[in-house]
Coordinates of C-alpha atoms in Angstrom, one line a residue:
Chain R
M1 CA 31.9 -89.1 12.1
G2 CA 33.2 -87.9 9.0
T3 CA 36.7 -87.4 8.0
Y4 CA 38.2 -85.6 5.1
W5 CA 38.1 -88.2 3.0
T6 CA 34.5 -88.8 3.4
A7 CA 34.2 -85.0 2.9
F8 CA 36.3 -84.7 0.2
Y9 CA 35.2 -88.1 -1.9
V10 CA 31.1 -87.6 -1.2
G11 CA 31.1 -83.8 -1.9
G12 CA 32.9 -84.6 -5.2
L13 CA 30.5 -87.1 -6.0
I14 CA 27.9 -84.7 -6.0
C15 CA 29.8 -82.5 -8.1
V16 CA 30.8 -85.4 -10.7
F17 CA 26.9 -85.9 -11.0
G18 CA 26.3 -82.2 -11.7
Q19 CA 28.8 -82.6 -13.6
L20 CA 27.4 -85.2 -15.5
M21 CA 23.8 -83.6 -16.0
I22 CA 25.6 -80.9 -17.2
D23 CA 27.3 -82.6 -19.7
V24 CA 25.9 -86.0 -20.4
I25 CA 21.7 -85.1 -20.3
K26 CA 22.4 -81.4 -21.2
L27 CA 20.5 -79.9 -18.5
T28 CA 20.4 -76.1 -18.1
P29 CA 23.3 -74.8 -14.8
A30 CA 19.8 -73.9 -13.7
H31 CA 18.5 -76.7 -13.9
V32 CA 20.9 -79.0 -12.6
M33 CA 20.7 -76.5 -9.2
A34 CA 17.1 -77.6 -9.0
T35 CA 17.3 -81.4 -9.6
L36 CA 20.5 -81.0 -6.5
V37 CA 18.0 -79.7 -4.2
V38 CA 15.1 -81.7 -5.2
I39 CA 17.1 -84.5 -4.4
G40 CA 17.9 -83.3 -1.2
A41 CA 14.7 -82.3 0.0
V42 CA 13.8 -85.6 -1.3
L43 CA 16.7 -87.7 1.1
D44 CA 16.1 -85.4 4.1
G45 CA 12.3 -86.7 3.6
L46 CA 13.3 -90.5 3.7
G47 CA 15.6 -89.9 6.6
L48 CA 18.6 -90.3 4.8
Y49 CA 20.4 -86.8 4.5
E50 CA 21.2 -86.9 8.2
P51 CA 23.3 -89.5 8.3
L52 CA 25.0 -88.7 5.0
I53 CA 26.2 -85.2 7.3
K54 CA 26.7 -87.3 10.0
Y55 CA 29.4 -89.9 8.2
A56 CA 30.4 -86.5 5.7
G57 CA 30.5 -83.6 7.3
A58 CA 31.4 -80.5 5.2
G59 CA 31.0 -83.4 2.1
A60 CA 27.2 -83.3 2.0
T61 CA 26.5 -79.5 4.0
V62 CA 28.5 -77.6 1.3
P63 CA 26.9 -78.5 -2.0
I64 CA 23.9 -77.4 -2.8
T65 CA 21.7 -80.6 -2.3
S66 CA 22.1 -79.5 1.5
F67 CA 20.0 -76.2 0.7
G68 CA 17.3 -79.1 0.0
N69 CA 17.3 -80.8 2.8
S70 CA 17.6 -77.6 5.3
L71 CA 13.9 -76.6 3.6
V72 CA 12.4 -79.9 4.3
H73 CA 14.0 -80.3 7.7
G74 CA 13.1 -77.0 8.5
A75 CA 9.5 -77.6 7.5
M76 CA 9.5 -81.0 9.5
L77 CA 10.6 -80.0 12.8
E78 CA 8.3 -76.8 13.3
A79 CA 5.3 -79.2 12.0
E80 CA 6.0 -81.3 15.0
R81 CA 6.0 -78.2 16.9
N82 CA 3.1 -75.9 15.6
G83 CA 0.8 -79.2 13.2
I84 CA 0.0 -78.8 9.4
V85 CA 0.6 -74.6 9.5
G86 CA 4.0 -75.4 10.6
I87 CA 4.9 -77.4 7.1
I88 CA 4.6 -73.1 5.9
T89 CA 6.4 -71.5 8.0
G90 CA 9.2 -73.2 8.5
I91 CA 10.7 -74.2 5.4
F92 CA 12.7 -71.0 5.5
E93 CA 13.2 -71.0 9.7
V94 CA 16.6 -73.2 9.0
T95 CA 17.5 -72.0 5.8
S96 CA 16.4 -67.7 6.2
A97 CA 19.8 -67.7 7.8
G98 CA 21.4 -68.6 4.2
I99 CA 18.6 -67.0 2.0
S100 CA 19.6 -63.6 4.1
S101 CA 22.9 -63.8 4.4
A102 CA 23.1 -63.9 -0.1
I103 CA 20.8 -60.8 -0.3
I104 CA 22.4 -58.6 2.3
F105 CA 26.4 -59.0 1.0
G106 CA 25.1 -59.6 -3.2
F107 CA 23.4 -56.1 -2.2
L108 CA 26.9 -54.8 -0.1
I109 CA 29.1 -56.9 -2.6
S110 CA 26.6 -55.1 -5.9
L111 CA 27.8 -51.7 -4.4
I112 CA 31.6 -52.3 -4.0
F113 CA 32.3 -54.1 -8.0
K114 CA 31.7 -53.6 -11.1
P115 CA 31.0 -56.8 -13.4
K116 CA 34.2 -56.8 -16.3
G117 CA 31.9 -58.3 -18.7
Chain E
M1 CA 11.9 -58.6 -62.7
K2 CA 15.6 -57.6 -64.9
N3 CA 16.7 -57.3 -61.5
K4 CA 16.3 -61.0 -60.4
V5 CA 18.2 -63.6 -62.0
G6 CA 17.2 -67.4 -61.1
K7 CA 14.8 -67.7 -57.6
Q8 CA 16.6 -65.9 -54.7
T9 CA 19.4 -63.9 -56.3
L10 CA 18.8 -60.1 -57.4
K11 CA 21.1 -58.6 -60.0
F12 CA 22.6 -54.7 -58.8
S13 CA 24.1 -52.7 -62.0
N14 CA 24.3 -49.3 -60.3
V15 CA 25.2 -49.9 -56.3
S16 CA 28.5 -48.5 -55.6
I17 CA 29.9 -48.6 -51.9
L18 CA 31.3 -45.3 -50.7
S19 CA 32.3 -46.3 -47.4
S20 CA 32.5 -48.6 -44.4
S21 CA 34.3 -49.0 -41.3
S22 CA 34.5 -50.9 -38.3
V23 CA 34.8 -50.3 -34.7
V24 CA 35.9 -52.8 -32.1
G25 CA 36.5 -53.7 -28.5
E26 CA 39.5 -56.1 -26.5
M27 CA 39.8 -59.1 -27.3
E28 CA 39.8 -58.0 -31.4
A29 CA 42.4 -55.5 -30.7
Q30 CA 44.1 -58.6 -29.6
G31 CA 43.3 -60.5 -31.9
P32 CA 44.9 -61.4 -35.4
L33 CA 43.0 -58.3 -37.6
T34 CA 43.5 -55.6 -35.3
K35 CA 45.5 -53.2 -38.1
E36 CA 41.8 -53.3 -40.1
F37 CA 39.9 -51.4 -37.8
D38 CA 39.4 -47.7 -38.0
E39 CA 39.4 -47.7 -33.8
L40 CA 40.1 -49.9 -30.8
Y41 CA 38.9 -49.6 -27.7
D42 CA 40.2 -51.8 -24.3
D43 CA 37.3 -51.0 -21.4
Q44 CA 34.8 -53.1 -22.2
Y45 CA 32.3 -49.6 -20.7
M46 CA 34.1 -47.4 -23.4
G47 CA 33.9 -45.0 -20.5
K48 CA 30.0 -45.7 -20.4
D49 CA 27.7 -46.7 -17.2
S50 CA 26.7 -49.6 -18.8
W51 CA 27.4 -52.3 -21.4
E52 CA 24.1 -51.1 -23.5
K53 CA 25.3 -47.7 -23.6
A54 CA 28.5 -48.7 -24.2
E55 CA 27.3 -51.2 -27.4
L56 CA 25.5 -48.0 -28.4
F57 CA 28.3 -45.9 -28.3
L58 CA 30.0 -48.2 -30.7
L59 CA 27.5 -48.4 -33.0
E60 CA 27.4 -44.6 -33.5
R61 CA 31.3 -44.0 -34.0
S62 CA 31.1 -46.8 -36.8
L63 CA 28.3 -44.1 -38.5
D64 CA 30.2 -41.1 -37.9
I65 CA 33.3 -42.9 -39.5
A66 CA 31.1 -44.2 -42.1
I67 CA 29.8 -40.9 -43.0
K68 CA 33.5 -37.9 -42.7
K69 CA 35.2 -41.7 -44.7
A70 CA 32.7 -40.9 -47.9
N71 CA 32.8 -36.9 -47.0
L72 CA 29.6 -36.3 -45.9
S73 CA 27.4 -35.2 -43.5
K74 CA 25.0 -36.9 -41.4
T75 CA 21.8 -35.2 -43.2
D76 CA 22.6 -36.5 -47.0
I77 CA 21.7 -40.0 -45.6
D78 CA 18.5 -40.6 -47.3
Y79 CA 18.3 -44.5 -45.3
Y80 CA 19.7 -45.7 -42.4
L81 CA 19.0 -49.4 -41.7
A82 CA 20.3 -51.0 -38.5
G83 CA 20.4 -54.0 -36.7
D84 CA 21.1 -55.5 -33.1
L85 CA 20.8 -58.5 -31.2
L86 CA 19.3 -56.9 -27.9
N87 CA 15.4 -56.8 -27.4
Q88 CA 13.1 -54.8 -29.4
N89 CA 17.0 -53.6 -31.9
I90 CA 17.9 -51.1 -29.2
S91 CA 21.0 -50.1 -30.1
A92 CA 20.1 -49.6 -33.4
G93 CA 16.3 -47.7 -32.9
F94 CA 18.9 -45.5 -30.0
S95 CA 21.3 -44.6 -32.4
A96 CA 19.1 -43.5 -35.3
R97 CA 17.7 -41.3 -32.9
T98 CA 20.9 -39.3 -32.7
L99 CA 21.5 -40.2 -36.8
G100 CA 18.2 -38.0 -37.4
Q101 CA 17.5 -39.6 -40.9
P102 CA 15.0 -41.6 -41.9
F103 CA 15.4 -45.8 -40.3
L104 CA 14.1 -49.2 -41.0
G105 CA 15.2 -51.0 -37.9
I106 CA 15.7 -55.1 -39.0
Y107 CA 16.4 -58.2 -37.5
G108 CA 18.1 -61.2 -38.5
A109 CA 20.6 -61.7 -35.6
C110 CA 24.1 -62.3 -37.0
S111 CA 23.0 -62.0 -40.3
T112 CA 21.6 -58.8 -40.1
S113 CA 25.1 -57.1 -41.5
M114 CA 24.3 -58.2 -44.9
E115 CA 20.1 -58.1 -44.4
G116 CA 21.1 -55.0 -44.2
L117 CA 23.5 -53.8 -47.4
T118 CA 21.3 -56.4 -49.2
I119 CA 18.2 -54.1 -48.3
A120 CA 20.6 -50.8 -48.7
S121 CA 21.7 -51.4 -52.2
T122 CA 17.7 -52.1 -53.3
L123 CA 17.0 -48.6 -52.3
I124 CA 19.8 -47.7 -54.1
E125 CA 19.5 -49.6 -57.1
G126 CA 15.6 -48.7 -57.7
G127 CA 16.6 -44.8 -57.4
F128 CA 14.1 -44.6 -53.9
G129 CA 17.7 -42.4 -53.2
K130 CA 21.0 -41.5 -53.7
Y131 CA 22.8 -42.1 -49.8
A132 CA 22.5 -45.5 -47.6
M133 CA 23.5 -46.6 -45.0
A134 CA 23.7 -50.3 -43.2
A135 CA 25.1 -50.4 -39.4
V136 CA 25.0 -53.1 -36.9
S137 CA 26.6 -54.3 -33.7
S138 CA 27.3 -56.7 -30.7
H139 CA 28.6 -56.1 -27.8
N140 CA 30.3 -59.4 -26.0
A141 CA 28.7 -58.4 -21.9
T142 CA 25.3 -57.7 -24.2
A143 CA 24.8 -60.7 -25.7
E144 CA 26.0 -62.8 -23.2
R145 CA 23.2 -61.5 -20.6
Q146 CA 20.7 -61.3 -23.8
Y147 CA 20.7 -65.1 -24.6
R148 CA 23.0 -67.0 -22.3
Y149 CA 23.5 -66.3 -19.0
P150 CA 24.8 -63.3 -17.0
T151 CA 28.8 -63.0 -16.9
E152 CA 28.3 -63.4 -13.4
Y153 CA 27.1 -66.5 -13.2
G154 CA 29.7 -68.5 -13.8
G155 CA 27.7 -71.0 -16.4
Q156 CA 30.8 -73.5 -17.9
K157 CA 30.7 -73.4 -22.1
P158 CA 31.5 -76.1 -23.9
V159 CA 34.2 -75.7 -26.5
T160 CA 31.4 -75.4 -29.0
A161 CA 30.2 -72.2 -27.5
Q162 CA 31.2 -69.0 -29.4
Y163 CA 32.4 -65.9 -28.4
T164 CA 30.3 -62.7 -29.4
V165 CA 32.9 -60.6 -31.2
T166 CA 32.1 -56.7 -29.7
G167 CA 32.5 -53.7 -32.4
A168 CA 30.4 -52.2 -35.0
G169 CA 30.7 -51.7 -38.5
A170 CA 28.8 -49.9 -41.4
V171 CA 28.8 -49.3 -45.1
I172 CA 27.3 -46.4 -48.0
V173 CA 26.5 -47.0 -50.7
S174 CA 25.4 -44.9 -53.4
T175 CA 24.7 -44.2 -56.6
V176 CA 28.0 -42.2 -57.3
P177 CA 30.7 -44.5 -58.4
S178 CA 33.0 -46.1 -56.8
N179 CA 35.4 -48.9 -57.8
I180 CA 33.9 -51.0 -55.4
K181 CA 30.4 -52.4 -56.2
V182 CA 27.8 -54.3 -54.6
T183 CA 26.1 -56.7 -57.5
Y184 CA 24.1 -60.2 -56.1
A185 CA 22.6 -60.3 -53.2
T186 CA 21.2 -63.9 -52.7
I187 CA 18.4 -64.0 -50.2
G188 CA 18.5 -67.2 -48.2
K189 CA 16.1 -70.2 -46.5
I190 CA 15.6 -70.3 -43.3
Q191 CA 17.5 -74.2 -42.6
D192 CA 16.4 -75.9 -39.2
L193 CA 17.7 -79.7 -38.8
G194 CA 16.4 -79.4 -34.8
I195 CA 19.1 -78.3 -33.5
K196 CA 18.1 -76.8 -29.3
N197 CA 21.4 -76.7 -27.9
P198 CA 22.7 -72.7 -27.9
F199 CA 25.9 -73.1 -27.4
D200 CA 26.0 -74.8 -30.8
M201 CA 25.2 -72.4 -32.8
G202 CA 27.8 -73.7 -35.6
S203 CA 26.4 -76.7 -36.6
A204 CA 22.7 -74.5 -36.0
M205 CA 23.7 -72.3 -39.0
A206 CA 26.2 -74.1 -41.1
P207 CA 23.3 -75.9 -43.2
A208 CA 21.4 -72.6 -43.8
A209 CA 25.2 -71.2 -45.0
A210 CA 25.8 -74.0 -47.3
D211 CA 22.2 -73.5 -48.7
T212 CA 21.9 -70.1 -49.4
I213 CA 26.2 -70.5 -51.3
A214 CA 24.7 -73.3 -53.4
V215 CA 21.4 -71.1 -54.6
H216 CA 24.0 -68.1 -55.3
M217 CA 25.9 -70.6 -57.4
R218 CA 23.5 -72.3 -59.3
D219 CA 20.9 -68.7 -59.8
T220 CA 24.7 -66.7 -60.7
G221 CA 26.4 -69.1 -62.7
R222 CA 29.2 -69.3 -60.8
Q223 CA 31.6 -71.7 -59.5
P224 CA 33.1 -70.9 -55.7
S225 CA 36.5 -70.3 -57.1
D226 CA 35.3 -67.5 -59.5
Y227 CA 35.3 -65.7 -55.7
D228 CA 39.0 -64.6 -54.9
L229 CA 37.1 -65.1 -50.9
I230 CA 33.9 -66.8 -50.0
L231 CA 33.3 -65.0 -46.2
T232 CA 31.0 -66.9 -43.8
G233 CA 30.2 -64.3 -40.4
D234 CA 29.9 -66.5 -37.8
L235 CA 30.2 -70.6 -38.8
A236 CA 33.6 -70.5 -35.9
S237 CA 35.6 -74.2 -35.8
V238 CA 32.5 -76.0 -36.2
G239 CA 30.1 -74.4 -38.3
Y240 CA 33.1 -73.9 -41.1
P241 CA 34.0 -77.8 -42.2
I242 CA 30.1 -78.6 -42.1
V243 CA 29.4 -76.0 -45.3
K244 CA 32.0 -77.3 -47.0
E245 CA 31.4 -81.5 -46.7
L246 CA 27.7 -80.5 -47.2
L247 CA 28.4 -78.3 -50.3
K248 CA 31.1 -81.3 -51.2
R249 CA 27.7 -83.8 -51.6
D250 CA 26.1 -81.1 -54.0
G251 CA 29.5 -81.2 -56.2
I252 CA 30.4 -77.8 -54.8
I253 CA 33.8 -77.5 -53.8
L254 CA 34.5 -75.1 -51.4
G255 CA 38.6 -74.5 -52.0
T256 CA 40.9 -72.3 -50.3
E257 CA 39.5 -69.0 -51.1
Y258 CA 36.5 -70.0 -47.8
N259 CA 37.5 -69.1 -45.2
D260 CA 35.1 -67.3 -41.3
C261 CA 34.6 -64.3 -40.5
G262 CA 34.6 -66.4 -36.2
L263 CA 37.9 -67.6 -37.1
L264 CA 39.5 -65.0 -38.9
I265 CA 38.9 -61.9 -36.1
Y266 CA 41.1 -64.2 -33.1
D267 CA 43.9 -66.4 -33.1
R268 CA 42.1 -69.4 -31.0
E269 CA 45.6 -70.4 -29.7
R270 CA 46.8 -67.8 -28.1
Q271 CA 42.4 -66.5 -27.4
Q272 CA 40.1 -68.0 -24.7
V273 CA 37.3 -67.5 -27.6
F274 CA 35.9 -71.1 -27.4
A275 CA 35.3 -72.5 -31.2
G276 CA 35.7 -68.7 -32.2
G277 CA 33.5 -65.6 -32.3
S278 CA 29.9 -64.8 -33.1
G279 CA 27.7 -61.8 -33.4
C280 CA 26.4 -59.1 -36.0
A281 CA 30.1 -57.6 -35.7
S282 CA 31.8 -60.5 -36.2
C283 CA 30.7 -60.3 -39.9
A284 CA 30.5 -56.6 -40.0
T285 CA 34.1 -55.3 -38.4
V286 CA 35.9 -58.2 -41.0
T287 CA 34.0 -57.8 -43.5
Y288 CA 33.8 -53.3 -43.6
G289 CA 37.5 -53.5 -41.9
Y290 CA 39.7 -56.3 -43.3
V291 CA 37.6 -57.5 -46.3
M292 CA 36.9 -53.6 -47.7
N293 CA 40.6 -52.7 -46.9
Q294 CA 42.0 -55.5 -49.2
L295 CA 39.3 -55.2 -51.9
S296 CA 40.9 -51.1 -52.1
K297 CA 44.3 -52.4 -51.7
K298 CA 43.6 -54.5 -54.8
K299 CA 44.8 -57.6 -52.8
L300 CA 41.0 -58.9 -53.4
N301 CA 38.6 -58.4 -56.0
K302 CA 35.7 -60.6 -56.2
V303 CA 34.5 -61.3 -52.7
L304 CA 31.0 -63.2 -51.7
I305 CA 29.9 -62.5 -48.0
V306 CA 27.7 -65.1 -46.6
A307 CA 26.9 -63.5 -43.4
T308 CA 24.8 -66.4 -41.3
G309 CA 22.0 -66.0 -38.4
A310 CA 20.2 -68.4 -35.3
L311 CA 16.8 -66.8 -34.6
L312 CA 16.5 -68.2 -31.6
S313 CA 15.4 -66.4 -28.3
P314 CA 16.2 -66.9 -24.9
V315 CA 12.4 -67.7 -24.3
S316 CA 12.5 -70.1 -27.6
Y317 CA 15.4 -72.6 -26.5
M318 CA 14.0 -72.6 -22.9
Q319 CA 10.6 -73.8 -24.1
G320 CA 12.6 -77.0 -26.1
E321 CA 12.0 -74.9 -29.9
S322 CA 15.4 -76.2 -32.2
V323 CA 17.2 -73.0 -33.7
P324 CA 15.8 -71.7 -37.2
C325 CA 19.1 -70.1 -39.0
I326 CA 19.5 -67.8 -42.0
A327 CA 22.1 -66.8 -44.1
H328 CA 22.2 -63.9 -46.8
A329 CA 25.2 -63.5 -49.5
V330 CA 26.2 -60.6 -51.1
A331 CA 28.8 -60.2 -53.4
I332 CA 31.0 -57.5 -53.3
E333 CA 33.7 -56.8 -56.6
R334 CA 36.5 -54.7 -57.4
K335 CA 35.3 -52.4 -61.2
E336 CA 37.5 -50.1 -62.0
N337 CA 35.4 -47.4 -64.0

C-alpha cells in the first residue's frame, strides 16, 4: 500500500517530468498533456501502471498519466468481456465519469463566472 | 524620385501631425506613464460584453479624441488607416464601420502603428487628401487568446514572454501646418533568424529593428546622436540589448537616446509583465501619448520611432515555422513655423 510519502514523491516526479518537457524540450502544455496521457496508456498496456497505483496511491491516480491508464484499462476489461468490439466501447467506460464531470461542471461554472483576463 | 532617399527611406516635406490620442487599460494606467494618456480604464471589459468589444471601444475612443483635439469632424477625414492583432483585423474594420470614411485596413502585427503613419503621410505628401488618420489597438486578453493560450488554460509563461498592452492610439496627419512634422519614414525588410518560440518575440524582432535603424541612418546620413530619442516599439528587456549589440557590430553606437516603449510603459519591478510590454498599442500609446506630449512641451525635438512586428500566426508556429519579423521607422521632428 502507498503512503503519504510514496504518493508525494511519485506524483511529484511525474510533475517534474512534465515541467522538464516544458522548460527543456520546449513542448507546449498541450503536447505535455498528450505525452503524459500516452505514457500512462503505454505503461498500463505493459501492466505496469496498476502496481504503481498500489505503491503510490493518489501520487499515480491524480496526475494526467492516470487518464491514459484508465483509457487502456477500460478497453482491455471490455475486450475480455465482449471481444474485439469491447476495445472500442470500453475506452471511455472507466473514464466517462471524469469526462462527463468536466463537461457538466465546466458548463455550470461558466454560467456563474466571467473570466477576468 | 524626389521623395526617396537611399534604398528604403521616404522623405516628407509637407506632412504635419495635427493631433494624436492614446487610451489605455488598467495595467498601463498603473504604470509610470499614466499621466501621458488621454483616457484610462480600470476594467478589462470596459463595460462591454466581450474583450473584443472592449478593444473596439478603446480604438473608437482614440479616434474620437484625435478628431476632437484637431478640431475636426469625422467627415473631414479623407483616409482612415488602421490595424490590430485579431483575426481579419476586426477591430480596425469595425471601427471604420462606425467612422464611415474611406478606409484601408493594414496588418504589420506590432509594427502597424508606424506602417499606418507611413502610408498616411505618403497620401498627404502626395496631395491625395488633406487629413489622414492612422490608428491601432491591442488588448491583453484578446491577444492572449489569439496568439497564445486563453488565460483560463493556465499555461506557464517564461521570463522572456511579454505582456500585451491594452490600449489604442490614433494620429491625424495633414497638409495644414503644425509644429510637429513627419520628416522621414524607413520601410523595413523582413528579418528571420529562425526563432520559433512565440514566447520570445524580443529576440526574434531585434534583428529587424537593428536593420531598419542601420538603413535609416545610412539613407538619411544621420547618426543616432542626431536624435533626442530613438524608440523601438516592443522589444522589451530581451530585445533591447540585442539591438544595441547588433548595431555596435555595424559601427552604430546607440547611447542614452535609445529606449523601448515596452520598457517605458510598465514598471517591471512592481508589475508582473515578464520582459515588458508588447502589442500594437505598446508603440502607439507611448508614441501618441508620451512622445507627442514631450514634443509639444519642447522637451524633445527630434525622435525616431521604430515599430517592430512579429509576423507569425498561431497556425504557423504550431506547424514549426520560424517567425518573420519587420520594423518600420518614422522620424518625427519639432519645427517651428
